[in-house]
């Protein structure tokens, strides 16, 4: 098989010779060579088809190969591929308008970045500028990006390469009722417990020093941790009481993933800022940004916004964003996420009931996780936190992949987050593969 003059296996060879791959020791890597991607599928060099059950990095929400978005990017490339961020431009104005229109009512303006980490970097600076305070609180078991500031927000091992961290970055324990210190009777009780901890921590840190609390509205790659009822309002109330900015990182949870435009809409709470990326353009080209409240926008009428990027509001990204938002609307993808999410929820509950290795399943819209354990009673994780010396999770992923199911894992948790365009029969077929692989895991743990 050949592409122009290069055979496909040579592509892998050249890739491994010249590219550094993320988050990995490079020896032993064997990246699939991808030759085609369409809808909810992509294909490797041998023509093997994979269900894209994580929408790549939970960003290709509209699926692969959407002609409308591709055309919008091509048209923009023909017209004006780049003009500096100080200039006004039709797609730049329109993209910000469309985003503000779908954001919570208190939101007013957008500062565009290239991607998610940069969105969080700029939100940190904005919170500090507006409040005049410096401490930033964020949760353990969170991911906010890999640049220095965003990595210091991050509450899991991917932050360690950026430590010792930035002074003033403080971590709190966010809600994770499944692994709480006691069995909570209901969501309200869990909320009360975790809010008491947070209030105490704010008081100990000194509320007059705290600029912002950052949270993923639904924790994504760390295991789809869905805030219990009342948590978001509770954080909003604490922020109001102590003059702290509430920032929702919607880089992964936004753009229909949870069945709402933004995940925070599930709880009808208005944050001060929303950071976004991924699904705004679904990766057809890159874009991210910070949506700020009217109050913050007003602050910058008279005060300088000390933020800037050569590629802020890049025309190609803005053109892609306009077209992508139209696709979400025209194909009713926000509603479909909710509908297919209900089907996925039923499938996952069956999986949990059936498999000894499944301790918990969590789902909201098409955003879901399967938490694997050695023992349902003790909840001992299938692999210990931060370690997997025998590569157990990798073996499970490889089994899924050999059956054509592509997703990823984090710690002892399998993430399932297909494109929002997935049909019911496709979802059921793909989850059948998961079911079969989990049978094998049950056998391995000896149940
Ligand atoms: N925030 C969240 C919640 C994310 O999931 C990610 C990436 O996965 C980021 C921020 C960082 O985004 P990016 O990789 O586009 O910089």
Short mmCIF file of C-alpha atoms and ligand atoms in Angstrom, two decimals:
data_model
loop_
_atom_site.label_atom_id
_atom_site.label_comp_id
_atom_site.label_asym_id
_atom_site.label_seq_id
_atom_site.Cartn_x
_atom_site.Cartn_y
_atom_site.Cartn_z
CA UNK A 1 0.00 0.00 0.00
CA UNK A 2 1.40 3.45 -0.73
CA UNK A 3 0.54 7.13 -0.32
CA UNK A 4 2.34 9.18 -2.96
CA UNK A 5 5.93 8.00 -2.64
CA UNK A 6 5.78 7.06 1.04
CA UNK A 7 4.50 3.69 2.19
CA UNK A 8 2.23 3.85 5.22
CA UNK A 9 4.45 1.92 7.58
CA UNK A 10 7.16 4.41 6.70
CA UNK A 11 4.82 7.10 8.03
CA UNK A 12 4.98 5.50 11.47
CA UNK A 13 8.73 5.11 11.23
CA UNK A 14 9.20 8.76 10.28
CA UNK A 15 6.70 9.85 12.95
CA UNK A 16 8.58 8.01 15.67
CA UNK A 17 11.92 9.30 14.42
CA UNK A 18 10.94 12.99 14.43
CA UNK A 19 7.90 13.50 16.70
CA UNK A 20 7.76 13.61 20.47
CA UNK A 21 4.43 12.17 21.64
CA UNK A 22 2.54 13.62 24.64
CA UNK A 23 2.59 12.17 28.15
CA UNK A 24 4.66 9.11 27.18
CA UNK A 25 8.08 7.55 27.31
CA UNK A 26 8.78 7.31 23.59
CA UNK A 27 10.32 3.82 23.42
CA UNK A 28 7.77 1.15 22.57
CA UNK A 29 5.16 3.56 21.19
CA UNK A 30 3.31 2.24 18.15
CA UNK A 31 0.92 4.97 17.02
CA UNK A 32 -1.79 3.87 14.60
CA UNK A 33 -1.34 5.44 11.18
CA UNK A 34 -4.70 7.00 10.37
CA UNK A 35 -5.79 7.31 6.78
CA UNK A 36 -9.46 8.24 6.99
CA UNK A 37 -12.04 9.66 9.44
CA UNK A 38 -15.77 10.00 8.80
CA UNK A 39 -18.73 10.47 11.15
CA UNK A 40 -18.19 8.45 14.33
CA UNK A 41 -15.44 6.31 12.78
CA UNK A 42 -11.79 6.47 11.80
CA UNK A 43 -9.60 3.95 9.95
CA UNK A 44 -5.99 2.84 10.25
CA UNK A 45 -3.52 1.91 7.52
CA UNK A 46 -4.74 -1.68 7.37
CA UNK A 47 -8.25 -0.43 6.75
CA UNK A 48 -9.38 -1.37 10.27
CA UNK A 49 -12.34 0.73 11.40
CA UNK A 50 -12.65 2.12 14.92
CA UNK A 51 -15.69 3.51 16.69
CA UNK A 52 -14.40 6.85 18.01
CA UNK A 53 -15.89 6.34 21.47
CA UNK A 54 -13.99 9.23 23.04
CA UNK A 55 -14.55 11.70 20.18
CA UNK A 56 -10.72 11.80 20.02
CA UNK A 57 -9.90 13.93 23.10
CA UNK A 58 -13.60 14.56 23.81
CA UNK A 59 -13.55 17.33 21.23
CA UNK A 60 -14.93 15.98 17.93
CA UNK A 61 -18.52 16.37 19.12
CA UNK A 62 -19.99 16.83 15.62
CA UNK A 63 -18.11 13.82 14.28
CA UNK A 64 -15.43 13.66 11.61
CA UNK A 65 -15.57 15.09 8.11
CA UNK A 66 -18.38 17.62 8.52
CA UNK A 67 -18.56 19.32 5.13
CA UNK A 68 -20.07 22.57 6.39
CA UNK A 69 -17.24 23.28 8.82
CA UNK A 70 -14.59 22.24 6.29
CA UNK A 71 -16.08 24.60 3.71
CA UNK A 72 -16.19 27.49 6.19
CA UNK A 73 -12.48 27.03 6.90
CA UNK A 74 -11.64 26.78 3.18
CA UNK A 75 -13.67 29.88 2.40
CA UNK A 76 -11.97 31.83 5.18
CA UNK A 77 -8.54 30.66 3.94
CA UNK A 78 -9.42 32.02 0.49
CA UNK A 79 -10.68 35.30 1.92
CA UNK A 80 -8.45 36.38 4.84
CA UNK A 81 -6.59 33.56 6.60
CA UNK A 82 -5.03 35.95 9.07
CA UNK A 83 -5.36 39.48 10.30
CA UNK A 84 -4.12 40.71 13.69
CA UNK A 85 -6.41 40.56 16.73
CA UNK A 86 -6.72 44.36 16.99
CA UNK A 87 -8.81 44.48 13.80
CA UNK A 88 -12.53 43.89 13.61
CA UNK A 89 -13.55 41.13 11.21
CA UNK A 90 -16.94 39.63 10.27
CA UNK A 91 -16.22 36.08 11.55
CA UNK A 92 -14.50 37.42 14.67
CA UNK A 93 -17.52 39.53 15.62
CA UNK A 94 -19.98 36.80 14.67
CA UNK A 95 -18.21 34.01 16.58
CA UNK A 96 -18.15 36.05 19.82
CA UNK A 97 -21.81 37.04 19.35
CA UNK A 98 -22.90 33.44 18.78
CA UNK A 99 -21.01 32.28 21.88
CA UNK A 100 -22.40 35.00 24.14
CA UNK A 101 -25.92 34.20 22.89
CA UNK A 102 -25.74 30.57 24.01
CA UNK A 103 -23.88 31.30 27.27
CA UNK A 104 -25.66 31.94 30.59
CA UNK A 105 -27.55 35.26 30.69
CA UNK A 106 -24.97 37.16 32.74
CA UNK A 107 -22.22 36.60 30.13
CA UNK A 108 -21.22 39.51 27.89
CA UNK A 109 -17.91 39.19 26.03
CA UNK A 110 -15.29 36.72 24.82
CA UNK A 111 -11.49 36.79 24.88
CA UNK A 112 -10.30 34.23 22.32
CA UNK A 113 -7.27 31.99 22.74
CA UNK A 114 -5.82 29.08 20.78
CA UNK A 115 -6.98 26.29 23.08
CA UNK A 116 -8.04 25.23 26.58
CA UNK A 117 -4.88 25.68 28.62
CA UNK A 118 -4.44 29.22 27.31
CA UNK A 119 -8.08 29.95 28.12
CA UNK A 120 -7.41 29.02 31.75
CA UNK A 121 -4.13 31.00 31.80
CA UNK A 122 -6.02 34.10 30.78
CA UNK A 123 -8.90 33.49 33.18
CA UNK A 124 -6.37 33.29 36.04
CA UNK A 125 -4.95 36.68 35.01
CA UNK A 126 -8.40 38.24 34.59
CA UNK A 127 -9.52 37.03 38.04
CA UNK A 128 -6.39 38.52 39.60
CA UNK A 129 -6.75 41.81 37.72
CA UNK A 130 -10.41 42.27 38.59
CA UNK A 131 -10.29 41.24 42.25
CA UNK A 132 -6.81 42.57 43.07
CA UNK A 133 -6.32 39.29 44.97
CA UNK A 134 -3.89 36.50 44.06
CA UNK A 135 -4.76 33.05 45.40
CA UNK A 136 -6.41 30.56 43.06
CA UNK A 137 -8.27 27.52 44.34
CA UNK A 138 -8.85 24.42 42.22
CA UNK A 139 -9.75 20.81 42.91
CA UNK A 140 -7.72 17.65 43.21
CA UNK A 141 -8.67 15.14 40.51
CA UNK A 142 -9.06 17.87 37.92
CA UNK A 143 -7.33 18.66 34.62
CA UNK A 144 -7.05 22.22 33.35
CA UNK A 145 -4.23 22.03 30.78
CA UNK A 146 -0.49 21.54 30.45
CA UNK A 147 0.95 25.07 30.29
CA UNK A 148 2.50 26.30 33.52
CA UNK A 149 -0.45 28.15 35.06
CA UNK A 150 -3.06 25.67 33.83
CA UNK A 151 -0.90 22.75 34.99
CA UNK A 152 -0.76 24.37 38.42
CA UNK A 153 -4.56 24.45 38.46
CA UNK A 154 -4.55 20.77 37.54
CA UNK A 155 -5.08 18.49 40.51
CA UNK A 156 -3.62 15.19 39.29
CA UNK A 157 -0.21 13.77 38.38
CA UNK A 158 0.02 15.60 35.06
CA UNK A 159 0.86 18.71 37.13
CA UNK A 160 3.98 17.24 38.69
CA UNK A 161 6.31 18.28 35.84
CA UNK A 162 5.29 21.91 36.58
CA UNK A 163 6.06 21.71 40.29
CA UNK A 164 7.14 23.14 42.69
CA UNK A 165 4.09 25.15 41.76
CA UNK A 166 3.20 28.80 41.51
CA UNK A 167 2.80 30.50 44.92
CA UNK A 168 -0.84 31.06 45.75
CA UNK A 169 -2.25 28.04 43.91
CA UNK A 170 -4.18 25.99 46.46
CA UNK A 171 -5.99 22.66 45.98
CA UNK A 172 -9.25 21.62 47.62
CA UNK A 173 -11.02 18.26 47.73
CA UNK A 174 -13.98 18.44 45.37
CA UNK A 175 -17.04 16.17 45.48
CA UNK A 176 -16.44 12.51 44.67
CA UNK A 177 -19.19 10.80 46.64
CA UNK A 178 -18.35 7.29 45.38
CA UNK A 179 -15.02 7.55 47.18
CA UNK A 180 -16.18 9.79 50.02
CA UNK A 181 -14.99 9.17 53.59
CA UNK A 182 -18.45 7.87 54.51
CA UNK A 183 -21.43 6.42 52.58
CA UNK A 184 -23.55 9.51 51.93
CA UNK A 185 -27.28 8.90 52.24
CA UNK A 186 -28.05 11.19 49.31
CA UNK A 187 -26.57 13.88 47.09
CA UNK A 188 -27.57 16.68 49.46
CA UNK A 189 -25.63 15.10 52.30
CA UNK A 190 -22.54 14.79 50.08
CA UNK A 191 -22.89 18.42 49.03
CA UNK A 192 -23.12 19.56 52.63
CA UNK A 193 -19.99 17.60 53.56
CA UNK A 194 -17.86 18.92 50.70
CA UNK A 195 -19.13 22.51 51.04
CA UNK A 196 -18.25 22.49 54.74
CA UNK A 197 -14.70 21.47 53.82
CA UNK A 198 -14.48 24.17 51.16
CA UNK A 199 -15.80 26.91 53.47
CA UNK A 200 -13.27 25.91 56.10
CA UNK A 201 -10.46 25.98 53.57
CA UNK A 202 -11.48 29.43 52.30
CA UNK A 203 -11.47 30.70 55.87
CA UNK A 204 -8.09 29.15 56.64
CA UNK A 205 -6.55 30.53 53.42
CA UNK A 206 -7.98 34.01 54.06
CA UNK A 207 -10.86 35.03 51.80
CA UNK A 208 -9.25 38.45 51.30
CA UNK A 209 -6.42 36.71 49.40
CA UNK A 210 -8.51 34.46 47.12
CA UNK A 211 -9.16 35.70 43.57
CA UNK A 212 -10.93 32.69 42.10
CA UNK A 213 -12.20 29.17 42.45
CA UNK A 214 -11.69 27.14 39.27
CA UNK A 215 -13.66 23.96 38.65
CA UNK A 216 -14.52 21.75 35.72
CA UNK A 217 -18.34 21.97 35.66
CA UNK A 218 -18.25 18.21 35.29
CA UNK A 219 -14.80 16.75 35.94
CA UNK A 220 -13.84 15.15 32.63
CA UNK A 221 -10.70 13.13 32.12
CA UNK A 222 -10.42 12.44 35.87
CA UNK A 223 -13.52 10.30 35.75
CA UNK A 224 -16.75 12.18 34.92
CA UNK A 225 -17.31 13.43 38.46
CA UNK A 226 -20.76 15.00 38.37
CA UNK A 227 -21.35 17.58 41.10
CA UNK A 228 -24.03 16.48 43.56
CA UNK A 229 -27.25 18.50 43.80
CA UNK A 230 -26.68 21.92 45.34
CA UNK A 231 -22.89 21.90 45.00
CA UNK A 232 -22.65 24.47 42.21
CA UNK A 233 -25.10 26.84 43.92
CA UNK A 234 -23.18 26.34 47.16
CA UNK A 235 -19.90 27.35 45.48
CA UNK A 236 -21.65 30.34 43.90
CA UNK A 237 -22.91 31.41 47.34
CA UNK A 238 -19.45 31.09 48.89
CA UNK A 239 -17.96 33.11 46.02
CA UNK A 240 -20.60 35.83 46.52
CA UNK A 241 -20.05 35.88 50.26
CA UNK A 242 -16.28 36.26 50.01
CA UNK A 243 -15.86 38.28 46.79
CA UNK A 244 -14.28 35.39 44.88
CA UNK A 245 -14.65 34.79 41.13
CA UNK A 246 -16.32 31.53 40.16
CA UNK A 247 -14.69 30.13 37.02
CA UNK A 248 -16.15 27.12 35.21
CA UNK A 249 -13.76 25.22 32.98
CA UNK A 250 -16.02 23.94 30.19
CA UNK A 251 -13.21 22.97 27.85
CA UNK A 252 -14.36 19.35 27.89
CA UNK A 253 -17.84 19.49 29.49
CA UNK A 254 -19.15 22.31 27.28
CA UNK A 255 -20.64 22.27 23.77
CA UNK A 256 -23.48 19.82 24.24
CA UNK A 257 -21.42 17.09 25.84
CA UNK A 258 -23.72 16.91 28.89
CA UNK A 259 -26.96 17.62 26.98
CA UNK A 260 -26.72 21.40 27.54
CA UNK A 261 -24.70 24.02 25.67
CA UNK A 262 -22.60 24.42 28.81
CA UNK A 263 -22.56 21.89 31.64
CA UNK A 264 -23.19 24.59 34.24
CA UNK A 265 -26.67 25.06 32.70
CA UNK A 266 -27.60 21.72 34.30
CA UNK A 267 -27.65 23.55 37.62
CA UNK A 268 -28.83 27.02 36.49
CA UNK A 269 -25.90 28.76 38.11
CA UNK A 270 -24.19 31.81 36.63
CA UNK A 271 -20.39 31.76 36.99
CA UNK A 272 -18.20 34.85 36.52
CA UNK A 273 -16.18 33.25 33.73
CA UNK A 274 -16.41 30.19 31.49
CA UNK A 275 -13.32 28.83 29.78
CA UNK A 276 -13.84 26.80 26.62
CA UNK A 277 -12.05 25.17 23.65
CA UNK A 278 -12.43 21.68 22.10
CA UNK A 279 -16.09 21.48 20.96
CA UNK A 280 -16.26 25.11 19.86
CA UNK A 281 -14.56 24.03 16.63
CA UNK A 282 -14.46 20.26 17.24
CA UNK A 283 -10.79 20.26 16.28
CA UNK A 284 -11.38 21.17 12.62
CA UNK A 285 -9.04 23.98 13.52
CA UNK A 286 -8.04 25.17 16.96
CA UNK A 287 -9.74 27.81 19.10
CA UNK A 288 -10.41 28.47 22.78
CA UNK A 289 -11.41 31.36 24.93
CA UNK A 290 -12.78 32.93 28.08
CA UNK A 291 -16.37 34.14 28.29
CA UNK A 292 -16.66 36.89 30.89
CA UNK A 293 -19.65 38.31 32.75
CA UNK A 294 -21.03 41.79 32.10
CA UNK A 295 -19.47 42.88 35.39
CA UNK A 296 -16.00 41.82 34.25
CA UNK A 297 -16.52 43.26 30.77
CA UNK A 298 -17.47 46.58 32.40
CA UNK A 299 -14.34 46.50 34.56
CA UNK A 300 -12.22 46.44 31.41
CA UNK A 301 -13.95 49.51 29.96
CA UNK A 302 -11.61 51.69 32.02
CA UNK A 303 -8.93 49.22 33.07
CA UNK A 304 -6.41 47.69 30.68
CA UNK A 305 -6.87 44.03 29.80
CA UNK A 306 -3.30 42.78 30.18
CA UNK A 307 -3.86 39.78 27.93
CA UNK A 308 -2.83 39.24 24.33
CA UNK A 309 -1.87 36.58 21.80
CA UNK A 310 -0.75 36.87 18.19
CA UNK A 311 -3.45 34.37 17.30
CA UNK A 312 -6.23 35.61 19.58
CA UNK A 313 -9.49 35.30 17.62
CA UNK A 314 -7.72 33.73 14.64
CA UNK A 315 -9.98 34.14 11.58
CA UNK A 316 -9.81 30.44 10.63
CA UNK A 317 -10.75 29.42 14.17
CA UNK A 318 -13.57 31.97 14.30
CA UNK A 319 -14.94 30.85 10.91
CA UNK A 320 -14.85 27.24 12.13
CA UNK A 321 -16.60 28.22 15.38
CA UNK A 322 -19.44 29.98 13.53
CA UNK A 323 -20.02 26.96 11.30
CA UNK A 324 -19.69 24.47 14.18
CA UNK A 325 -22.26 26.31 16.30
CA UNK A 326 -24.61 26.29 13.29
CA UNK A 327 -24.11 22.51 12.98
CA UNK A 328 -24.99 21.97 16.65
CA UNK A 329 -28.20 23.94 16.09
CA UNK A 330 -29.19 22.55 12.67
CA UNK A 331 -28.61 18.92 13.70
CA UNK A 332 -30.20 19.39 17.17
CA UNK A 333 -27.08 17.96 18.72
CA UNK A 334 -27.67 19.37 22.19
CA UNK A 335 -31.03 17.59 22.42
CA UNK A 336 -29.59 14.45 20.80
CA UNK A 337 -26.87 14.34 23.41
CA UNK A 338 -29.56 14.25 26.09
CA UNK A 339 -31.61 11.59 24.24
CA UNK A 340 -28.69 9.29 23.42
CA UNK A 341 -27.33 9.98 26.89
CA UNK A 342 -30.45 8.39 28.36
CA UNK A 343 -29.82 5.26 26.24
CA UNK A 344 -26.16 5.22 27.24
CA UNK A 345 -27.19 5.56 30.90
CA UNK A 346 -29.41 2.47 30.67
CA UNK A 347 -26.65 0.48 28.99
CA UNK A 348 -24.17 1.54 31.67
CA UNK A 349 -26.51 0.61 34.53
CA UNK A 350 -26.87 -2.86 32.98
CA UNK A 351 -23.11 -3.12 32.68
CA UNK A 352 -22.69 -2.15 36.33
CA UNK A 353 -25.25 -4.71 37.46
CA UNK A 354 -23.67 -7.46 35.38
CA UNK A 355 -19.94 -7.03 35.91
CA UNK A 356 -18.02 -7.74 39.11
CA UNK A 357 -15.21 -5.45 37.92
CA UNK A 358 -17.46 -2.38 37.60
CA UNK A 359 -17.69 -0.42 40.85
CA UNK A 360 -19.48 2.63 39.54
CA UNK A 361 -20.79 4.16 36.32
CA UNK A 362 -21.35 7.90 35.94
CA UNK A 363 -23.03 9.62 33.01
CA UNK A 364 -24.57 12.89 31.96
CA UNK A 365 -25.47 13.40 28.30
CA UNK A 366 -22.87 11.56 26.24
CA UNK A 367 -20.19 12.05 28.88
CA UNK A 368 -19.59 8.90 30.87
CA UNK A 369 -17.18 6.78 32.88
CA UNK A 370 -16.86 3.17 33.98
CA UNK A 371 -14.88 2.86 37.20
CA UNK A 372 -13.12 -0.50 37.50
CA UNK A 373 -12.50 -2.18 40.85
CA UNK A 374 -10.97 -5.37 42.18
CA UNK A 375 -13.84 -5.74 44.61
CA UNK A 376 -17.27 -4.09 44.48
CA UNK A 377 -17.64 -4.21 48.29
CA UNK A 378 -14.32 -2.67 49.29
CA UNK A 379 -14.20 -0.49 46.13
CA UNK A 380 -10.49 -1.23 45.83
CA UNK A 381 -9.52 0.30 42.48
CA UNK A 382 -8.41 -2.09 39.73
CA UNK A 383 -5.08 -0.21 39.72
CA UNK A 384 -3.79 1.94 42.59
CA UNK A 385 -3.97 5.75 42.26
CA UNK A 386 -1.18 7.16 40.11
CA UNK A 387 0.30 3.74 39.30
CA UNK A 388 -0.26 0.89 36.91
CA UNK A 389 3.05 -1.00 36.95
CA UNK A 390 1.69 -4.00 35.07
CA UNK A 391 -0.07 -1.89 32.46
CA UNK A 392 -3.48 -3.41 33.30
CA UNK A 393 -5.50 -0.47 31.98
CA UNK A 394 -3.43 -0.38 28.80
CA UNK A 395 -4.19 -4.06 28.24
CA UNK A 396 -7.92 -3.39 28.62
CA UNK A 397 -7.70 -0.48 26.17
CA UNK A 398 -5.81 -2.69 23.73
CA UNK A 399 -8.51 -5.37 23.96
CA UNK A 400 -11.17 -2.75 23.21
CA UNK A 401 -9.10 -1.38 20.35
CA UNK A 402 -8.53 -4.77 18.80
CA UNK A 403 -12.34 -5.09 18.68
CA UNK A 404 -12.61 -1.65 17.04
CA UNK A 405 -13.65 0.39 20.12
CA UNK A 406 -11.41 3.43 20.59
CA UNK A 407 -11.44 5.32 23.87
CA UNK A 408 -9.04 6.20 26.66
CA UNK A 409 -8.64 5.64 30.35
CA UNK A 410 -7.46 7.59 33.38
CA UNK A 411 -6.35 5.82 36.56
CA UNK A 412 -8.86 2.91 36.98
CA UNK A 413 -11.53 4.62 34.88
CA UNK A 414 -12.64 4.07 31.28
CA UNK A 415 -14.01 7.18 29.58
CA UNK A 416 -16.87 6.78 27.07
CA UNK A 417 -17.84 9.95 25.21
CA UNK A 418 -18.82 9.33 21.58
CA UNK A 419 -19.61 12.04 19.04
CA UNK A 420 -23.05 13.59 19.64
CA UNK A 421 -24.16 12.40 16.19
CA UNK A 422 -24.02 8.72 17.21
CA UNK A 423 -27.18 6.71 16.43
CA UNK A 424 -28.83 4.35 18.89
CA UNK A 425 -27.91 1.16 17.00
CA UNK A 426 -24.29 2.32 16.70
CA UNK A 427 -24.17 3.10 20.41
CA UNK A 428 -25.59 -0.31 21.31
CA UNK A 429 -23.21 -2.14 18.94
CA UNK A 430 -20.19 -0.31 20.31
CA UNK A 431 -21.20 -0.85 23.93
CA UNK A 432 -21.60 -4.57 23.19
CA UNK A 433 -17.87 -4.63 22.56
CA UNK A 434 -17.32 -2.98 25.96
CA UNK A 435 -19.62 -5.55 27.59
CA UNK A 436 -17.61 -8.45 26.11
CA UNK A 437 -14.27 -6.99 27.14
CA UNK A 438 -15.55 -6.46 30.70
CA UNK A 439 -16.50 -10.18 30.80
CA UNK A 440 -12.84 -10.86 30.28
CA UNK A 441 -11.83 -8.41 33.07
CA UNK A 442 -14.32 -10.13 35.43
CA UNK A 443 -12.55 -13.42 34.75
CA UNK A 444 -9.13 -11.93 35.35
CA UNK A 445 -10.10 -10.56 38.78
CA UNK A 446 -11.47 -14.03 39.47
CA UNK A 447 -15.14 -13.29 40.00
N1 LIG B 1 -9.50 21.96 30.68
C1 LIG B 1 -10.07 20.75 30.57
C2 LIG B 1 -11.25 20.42 31.42
C3 LIG B 1 -9.57 19.82 29.67
O1 LIG B 1 -10.15 18.61 29.57
C4 LIG B 1 -8.47 20.17 28.87
C5 LIG B 1 -7.91 19.20 27.90
O2 LIG B 1 -8.22 18.04 27.90
C6 LIG B 1 -7.89 21.44 29.02
C7 LIG B 1 -8.44 22.31 29.93
C8 LIG B 1 -6.70 21.84 28.22
O3 LIG B 1 -7.08 22.09 26.91
P1 LIG B 1 -5.99 22.08 25.73
O4 LIG B 1 -5.43 20.72 25.67
O5 LIG B 1 -6.80 22.49 24.55
O6 LIG B 1 -4.96 23.11 26.10
#
